[in-house]
Amino acid sequence: MRLNNKIVLVTGAASGIGHAVTDLFAQEGATVVAADIKAPDQPYAAGVETMSLDVTSETDWKAAVAAIVEKHGRLDVLINNAGIIAYEPLHELSVEAWNRMVAVDQTGVFLGMREAVRAMRGKNPGSIVNISSIWGAAGVAGAHSYQAAKSAVRNMTKNAAITYATDGIRANAVLPGFIHTPLTDAQAADLNEATVGATPMKRGGTAKEIAYGALFLASDEASFVTGAELVIDGGYLAQ
């Protein structure tokens, strides 16, 4: 029960990494609010609460955190997981596509951190875990807007970690490598094969392997960990 009595909000919880985090955290004793704009692709663990949340909407974020605090008295952990991916190269990237990527993958994280900090600061210690990507740390052909947004998430996390360290609020990032999720399943097979082939362990990761990393950062076991980047990528970035 590593998260016993913790109140947790997970975004992008309907599938993939978000769903795995939701179930694992619930099994570890947390009260988990699973937030997404769509219904889950399979049932959650027992006791999981659900809410609709568009992470690009300031109004939705304010309402979501306020509802959690009103019902449970506090928010202990935020997992900023919601995200999209696209592989347009710079010369083909439209302003509309750029704005959409930034809205979900960067602004959504900003809004979540801001509302979580407001709920936690001066009231209770807290942990924020932002899901970035190895593509926020290493180059990949195309994917210009995705790399820009995920790179920003890394420094946004470090900024929050330094700014709120004395408030007892920790902020850390997880950098997944290639992970088998509905998002990656929808990608071109040759792209997936190339990424897995370039991974030293020669396999993709599972959503639960990312969830276990987030579990450590969310738990009190990581009480002296802030501003860190936990890379879970089968060795990709070690090359």
mmCIF file of C-alpha atoms in Angstrom:
data_model
loop_
_atom_site.group_PDB
_atom_site.id
_atom_site.type_symbol
_atom_site.label_atom_id
_atom_site.label_comp_id
_atom_site.label_asym_id
_atom_site.label_seq_id
_atom_site.Cartn_x
_atom_site.Cartn_y
_atom_site.Cartn_z
ATOM 1 C CA MET A 1 0.000 0.000 0.000
ATOM 2 C CA ARG A 2 2.636 2.493 -1.130
ATOM 3 C CA LEU A 3 0.067 5.222 -1.780
ATOM 4 C CA ASN A 4 -2.236 4.549 1.123
ATOM 5 C CA ASN A 5 -4.702 7.432 1.649
ATOM 6 C CA LYS A 6 -3.251 9.514 -1.206
ATOM 7 C CA ILE A 7 -5.667 11.492 -3.376
ATOM 8 C CA VAL A 8 -4.484 11.223 -6.991
ATOM 9 C CA LEU A 9 -5.561 12.760 -10.291
ATOM 10 C CA VAL A 10 -4.441 10.997 -13.488
ATOM 11 C CA THR A 11 -5.007 12.594 -16.898
ATOM 12 C CA GLY A 12 -5.277 10.683 -20.143
ATOM 13 C CA ALA A 13 -6.469 7.788 -18.028
ATOM 14 C CA ALA A 14 -8.719 6.052 -20.550
ATOM 15 C CA SER A 15 -6.017 3.886 -22.101
ATOM 16 C CA GLY A 16 -2.325 3.093 -22.320
ATOM 17 C CA ILE A 17 0.002 4.510 -19.683
ATOM 18 C CA GLY A 18 -2.757 6.503 -17.993
ATOM 19 C CA HIS A 19 -4.951 3.450 -17.514
ATOM 20 C CA ALA A 20 -2.014 1.417 -16.171
ATOM 21 C CA VAL A 21 -1.106 4.189 -13.721
ATOM 22 C CA THR A 22 -4.719 4.462 -12.577
ATOM 23 C CA ASP A 23 -5.078 0.754 -11.840
ATOM 24 C CA LEU A 24 -1.675 0.365 -10.179
ATOM 25 C CA PHE A 25 -2.160 3.396 -7.951
ATOM 26 C CA ALA A 26 -5.608 2.185 -6.895
ATOM 27 C CA GLN A 27 -4.142 -1.205 -6.036
ATOM 28 C CA GLU A 28 -1.501 0.572 -3.956
ATOM 29 C CA GLY A 29 -4.118 2.223 -1.742
ATOM 30 C CA ALA A 30 -4.718 5.574 -3.451
ATOM 31 C CA THR A 31 -8.050 7.189 -4.137
ATOM 32 C CA VAL A 32 -7.653 7.756 -7.872
ATOM 33 C CA VAL A 33 -9.616 10.134 -10.047
ATOM 34 C CA ALA A 34 -9.233 8.982 -13.654
ATOM 35 C CA ALA A 35 -9.716 11.909 -16.029
ATOM 36 C CA ASP A 36 -10.069 11.879 -19.802
ATOM 37 C CA ILE A 37 -12.223 13.220 -22.619
ATOM 38 C CA LYS A 38 -13.208 9.691 -23.641
ATOM 39 C CA ALA A 39 -14.485 6.551 -21.951
ATOM 40 C CA PRO A 40 -11.925 3.964 -20.784
ATOM 41 C CA ASP A 41 -11.096 1.171 -23.188
ATOM 42 C CA GLN A 42 -11.510 -1.340 -20.351
ATOM 43 C CA PRO A 43 -12.839 -1.194 -16.776
ATOM 44 C CA TYR A 44 -10.732 0.390 -14.059
ATOM 45 C CA ALA A 45 -9.736 -1.237 -10.790
ATOM 46 C CA ALA A 46 -12.313 -1.174 -8.028
ATOM 47 C CA GLY A 47 -12.887 2.182 -6.381
ATOM 48 C CA VAL A 48 -11.544 4.385 -9.162
ATOM 49 C CA GLU A 49 -13.487 7.613 -9.661
ATOM 50 C CA THR A 50 -13.897 9.135 -13.108
ATOM 51 C CA MET A 51 -14.350 12.604 -14.520
ATOM 52 C CA SER A 52 -14.353 14.267 -17.913
ATOM 53 C CA LEU A 53 -11.394 16.599 -18.420
ATOM 54 C CA ASP A 54 -10.162 18.391 -21.516
ATOM 55 C CA VAL A 55 -6.585 19.213 -20.542
ATOM 56 C CA THR A 56 -6.486 22.122 -22.997
ATOM 57 C CA SER A 57 -9.321 23.872 -21.125
ATOM 58 C CA GLU A 58 -8.489 26.220 -18.247
ATOM 59 C CA THR A 59 -12.125 26.051 -17.143
ATOM 60 C CA ASP A 60 -12.060 22.250 -17.026
ATOM 61 C CA TRP A 61 -8.856 22.216 -14.990
ATOM 62 C CA LYS A 62 -10.156 24.680 -12.431
ATOM 63 C CA ALA A 63 -13.390 22.729 -12.064
ATOM 64 C CA ALA A 64 -11.650 19.353 -11.840
ATOM 65 C CA VAL A 65 -9.232 20.287 -9.077
ATOM 66 C CA ALA A 66 -11.899 22.238 -7.188
ATOM 67 C CA ALA A 67 -14.228 19.219 -7.285
ATOM 68 C CA ILE A 68 -11.524 16.896 -5.963
ATOM 69 C CA VAL A 69 -10.604 19.263 -3.135
ATOM 70 C CA GLU A 70 -14.266 19.778 -2.253
ATOM 71 C CA LYS A 71 -14.929 16.040 -2.101
ATOM 72 C CA HIS A 72 -11.680 14.766 -0.605
ATOM 73 C CA GLY A 73 -10.274 17.814 1.139
ATOM 74 C CA ARG A 74 -6.994 17.871 -0.771
ATOM 75 C CA LEU A 75 -5.021 16.740 -3.804
ATOM 76 C CA ASP A 76 -1.803 14.832 -3.068
ATOM 77 C CA VAL A 77 -0.600 13.660 -6.477
ATOM 78 C CA LEU A 78 -1.040 14.806 -10.059
ATOM 79 C CA ILE A 79 0.004 12.592 -12.971
ATOM 80 C CA ASN A 80 0.113 14.730 -16.118
ATOM 81 C CA ASN A 81 -0.103 11.957 -18.684
ATOM 82 C CA ALA A 82 -2.563 13.116 -21.363
ATOM 83 C CA GLY A 83 -0.899 13.585 -24.711
ATOM 84 C CA ILE A 84 -0.970 13.195 -28.463
ATOM 85 C CA ILE A 85 1.774 12.481 -30.982
ATOM 86 C CA ALA A 86 2.387 13.410 -34.604
ATOM 87 C CA TYR A 87 5.341 13.084 -36.956
ATOM 88 C CA GLU A 88 5.084 16.050 -39.330
ATOM 89 C CA PRO A 89 8.493 17.460 -40.254
ATOM 90 C CA LEU A 90 9.035 21.175 -39.800
ATOM 91 C CA HIS A 91 8.594 22.097 -43.480
ATOM 92 C CA GLU A 92 5.171 20.423 -43.610
ATOM 93 C CA LEU A 93 3.880 21.530 -40.198
ATOM 94 C CA SER A 94 0.840 23.804 -40.203
ATOM 95 C CA VAL A 95 0.212 26.394 -37.523
ATOM 96 C CA GLU A 96 -3.030 24.583 -36.675
ATOM 97 C CA ALA A 97 -1.226 21.274 -36.094
ATOM 98 C CA TRP A 98 1.483 23.014 -34.074
ATOM 99 C CA ASN A 99 -1.077 24.760 -31.882
ATOM 100 C CA ARG A 100 -2.981 21.530 -31.286
ATOM 101 C CA MET A 101 0.150 19.681 -30.180
ATOM 102 C CA VAL A 102 1.282 22.465 -27.882
ATOM 103 C CA ALA A 103 -2.226 22.817 -26.434
ATOM 104 C CA VAL A 104 -2.434 19.172 -25.371
ATOM 105 C CA ASP A 105 1.164 18.198 -24.615
ATOM 106 C CA GLN A 106 2.511 21.447 -23.172
ATOM 107 C CA THR A 107 -0.270 23.827 -22.182
ATOM 108 C CA GLY A 108 -2.222 20.938 -20.671
ATOM 109 C CA VAL A 109 0.755 20.178 -18.428
ATOM 110 C CA PHE A 110 1.128 23.854 -17.503
ATOM 111 C CA LEU A 111 -2.538 24.169 -16.547
ATOM 112 C CA GLY A 112 -2.433 20.949 -14.542
ATOM 113 C CA MET A 113 0.678 21.941 -12.623
ATOM 114 C CA ARG A 114 -0.680 25.400 -11.932
ATOM 115 C CA GLU A 115 -3.972 24.168 -10.491
ATOM 116 C CA ALA A 116 -2.261 21.377 -8.528
ATOM 117 C CA VAL A 117 0.264 23.787 -7.020
ATOM 118 C CA ARG A 118 -2.531 26.151 -6.046
ATOM 119 C CA ALA A 119 -4.317 23.291 -4.290
ATOM 120 C CA MET A 120 -1.195 21.947 -2.578
ATOM 121 C CA ARG A 121 0.780 25.067 -1.689
ATOM 122 C CA GLY A 122 0.544 26.049 1.963
ATOM 123 C CA LYS A 123 -1.810 23.154 2.660
ATOM 124 C CA ASN A 124 -0.100 19.807 2.205
ATOM 125 C CA PRO A 125 2.960 18.282 0.554
ATOM 126 C CA GLY A 126 2.387 17.030 -2.942
ATOM 127 C CA SER A 127 3.909 15.235 -5.875
ATOM 128 C CA ILE A 128 3.578 16.134 -9.547
ATOM 129 C CA VAL A 129 4.717 13.620 -12.153
ATOM 130 C CA ASN A 130 4.817 14.783 -15.762
ATOM 131 C CA ILE A 131 5.071 12.247 -18.561
ATOM 132 C CA SER A 132 7.582 13.530 -21.126
ATOM 133 C CA SER A 133 9.352 11.290 -23.669
ATOM 134 C CA ILE A 134 12.746 10.232 -24.929
ATOM 135 C CA TRP A 135 11.861 12.422 -27.923
ATOM 136 C CA GLY A 136 12.050 15.332 -25.522
ATOM 137 C CA ALA A 137 15.731 14.501 -25.033
ATOM 138 C CA ALA A 138 16.915 12.996 -28.341
ATOM 139 C CA GLY A 139 16.276 13.788 -31.978
ATOM 140 C CA VAL A 140 13.977 11.856 -34.265
ATOM 141 C CA ALA A 141 13.164 12.585 -37.892
ATOM 142 C CA GLY A 142 9.972 14.588 -38.211
ATOM 143 C CA ALA A 143 7.865 14.953 -35.053
ATOM 144 C CA HIS A 144 8.868 18.621 -34.777
ATOM 145 C CA SER A 145 5.922 19.804 -32.677
ATOM 146 C CA TYR A 146 5.959 16.699 -30.460
ATOM 147 C CA GLN A 147 9.647 17.090 -29.698
ATOM 148 C CA ALA A 148 9.184 20.773 -28.947
ATOM 149 C CA ALA A 149 6.336 20.132 -26.520
ATOM 150 C CA LYS A 150 7.952 17.183 -24.736
ATOM 151 C CA SER A 151 11.239 19.075 -24.417
ATOM 152 C CA ALA A 152 9.350 21.952 -22.833
ATOM 153 C CA VAL A 153 7.744 19.599 -20.328
ATOM 154 C CA ARG A 154 11.191 18.630 -19.038
ATOM 155 C CA ASN A 155 12.182 22.196 -18.172
ATOM 156 C CA MET A 156 8.705 23.088 -16.927
ATOM 157 C CA THR A 157 9.091 20.211 -14.478
ATOM 158 C CA LYS A 158 12.493 21.418 -13.291
ATOM 159 C CA ASN A 159 11.190 24.954 -12.876
ATOM 160 C CA ALA A 160 8.311 23.796 -10.699
ATOM 161 C CA ALA A 161 10.646 21.572 -8.683
ATOM 162 C CA ILE A 162 12.937 24.480 -7.826
ATOM 163 C CA THR A 163 10.191 27.042 -7.322
ATOM 164 C CA TYR A 164 8.119 24.963 -4.910
ATOM 165 C CA ALA A 165 10.723 22.826 -3.150
ATOM 166 C CA THR A 166 10.311 24.692 0.140
ATOM 167 C CA ASP A 167 6.543 24.249 -0.087
ATOM 168 C CA GLY A 168 6.971 20.478 0.047
ATOM 169 C CA ILE A 169 5.791 20.073 -3.548
ATOM 170 C CA ARG A 170 7.930 17.743 -5.631
ATOM 171 C CA ALA A 171 7.910 17.743 -9.436
ATOM 172 C CA ASN A 172 9.533 15.035 -11.522
ATOM 173 C CA ALA A 173 9.363 13.798 -15.097
ATOM 174 C CA VAL A 174 9.216 10.335 -16.614
ATOM 175 C CA LEU A 175 10.761 9.853 -20.051
ATOM 176 C CA PRO A 176 9.335 6.701 -21.638
ATOM 177 C CA GLY A 177 10.929 5.074 -24.633
ATOM 178 C CA PHE A 178 8.880 3.035 -27.068
ATOM 179 C CA ILE A 179 5.903 1.698 -25.114
ATOM 180 C CA HIS A 180 3.193 -0.595 -26.444
ATOM 181 C CA THR A 181 -0.022 1.439 -26.155
ATOM 182 C CA PRO A 182 -3.009 2.163 -28.403
ATOM 183 C CA LEU A 183 -1.194 5.373 -29.388
ATOM 184 C CA THR A 184 1.877 3.552 -30.692
ATOM 185 C CA ASP A 185 -0.211 0.706 -32.129
ATOM 186 C CA ALA A 186 -1.789 3.295 -34.436
ATOM 187 C CA GLN A 187 1.601 4.369 -35.799
ATOM 188 C CA ALA A 188 3.224 3.026 -38.941
ATOM 189 C CA ALA A 189 4.655 -0.439 -38.348
ATOM 190 C CA ASP A 190 8.001 0.430 -39.919
ATOM 191 C CA LEU A 191 8.415 3.381 -37.575
ATOM 192 C CA ASN A 192 7.735 1.198 -34.541
ATOM 193 C CA GLU A 193 10.085 -1.504 -35.774
ATOM 194 C CA ALA A 194 12.858 1.029 -36.311
ATOM 195 C CA THR A 195 12.507 2.438 -32.798
ATOM 196 C CA VAL A 196 12.412 -0.991 -31.173
ATOM 197 C CA GLY A 197 15.353 -2.079 -33.314
ATOM 198 C CA ALA A 198 17.366 0.899 -32.044
ATOM 199 C CA THR A 199 16.553 0.042 -28.422
ATOM 200 C CA PRO A 200 19.366 -1.938 -26.757
ATOM 201 C CA MET A 201 16.923 -4.309 -25.048
ATOM 202 C CA LYS A 202 15.339 -5.022 -28.455
ATOM 203 C CA ARG A 203 11.780 -4.767 -27.231
ATOM 204 C CA GLY A 204 9.176 -2.180 -26.452
ATOM 205 C CA GLY A 205 8.138 -1.447 -22.900
ATOM 206 C CA THR A 206 4.750 -1.970 -21.305
ATOM 207 C CA ALA A 207 2.468 0.659 -19.862
ATOM 208 C CA LYS A 208 2.772 -1.001 -16.463
ATOM 209 C CA GLU A 209 6.556 -0.574 -16.520
ATOM 210 C CA ILE A 210 6.009 3.166 -16.837
ATOM 211 C CA ALA A 211 3.353 3.052 -14.122
ATOM 212 C CA TYR A 212 5.824 1.531 -11.671
ATOM 213 C CA GLY A 213 8.234 4.391 -12.313
ATOM 214 C CA ALA A 214 5.475 6.923 -11.699
ATOM 215 C CA LEU A 215 4.520 5.026 -8.557
ATOM 216 C CA PHE A 216 7.961 5.538 -7.049
ATOM 217 C CA LEU A 217 7.981 9.255 -7.838
ATOM 218 C CA ALA A 218 4.468 9.732 -6.480
ATOM 219 C CA SER A 219 5.154 7.861 -3.251
ATOM 220 C CA ASP A 220 6.798 9.022 -0.036
ATOM 221 C CA GLU A 221 9.705 6.736 -0.925
ATOM 222 C CA ALA A 222 10.792 9.543 -3.263
ATOM 223 C CA SER A 223 10.563 12.249 -0.588
ATOM 224 C CA PHE A 224 14.055 13.589 -1.469
ATOM 225 C CA VAL A 225 13.538 13.376 -5.231
ATOM 226 C CA THR A 226 12.524 16.494 -7.139
ATOM 227 C CA GLY A 227 13.507 17.945 -10.490
ATOM 228 C CA ALA A 228 14.553 14.482 -11.637
ATOM 229 C CA GLU A 229 14.038 12.732 -14.943
ATOM 230 C CA LEU A 230 13.339 9.023 -14.736
ATOM 231 C CA VAL A 231 14.213 7.469 -18.091
ATOM 232 C CA ILE A 232 12.425 4.177 -18.801
ATOM 233 C CA ASP A 233 13.474 3.282 -22.316
ATOM 234 C CA GLY A 234 15.274 -0.058 -22.525
ATOM 235 C CA GLY A 235 18.596 1.745 -22.753
ATOM 236 C CA TYR A 236 17.825 3.979 -25.747
ATOM 237 C CA LEU A 237 19.216 7.225 -24.312
ATOM 238 C CA ALA A 238 22.291 5.492 -22.889
ATOM 239 C CA GLN A 239 23.698 5.129 -26.406
#
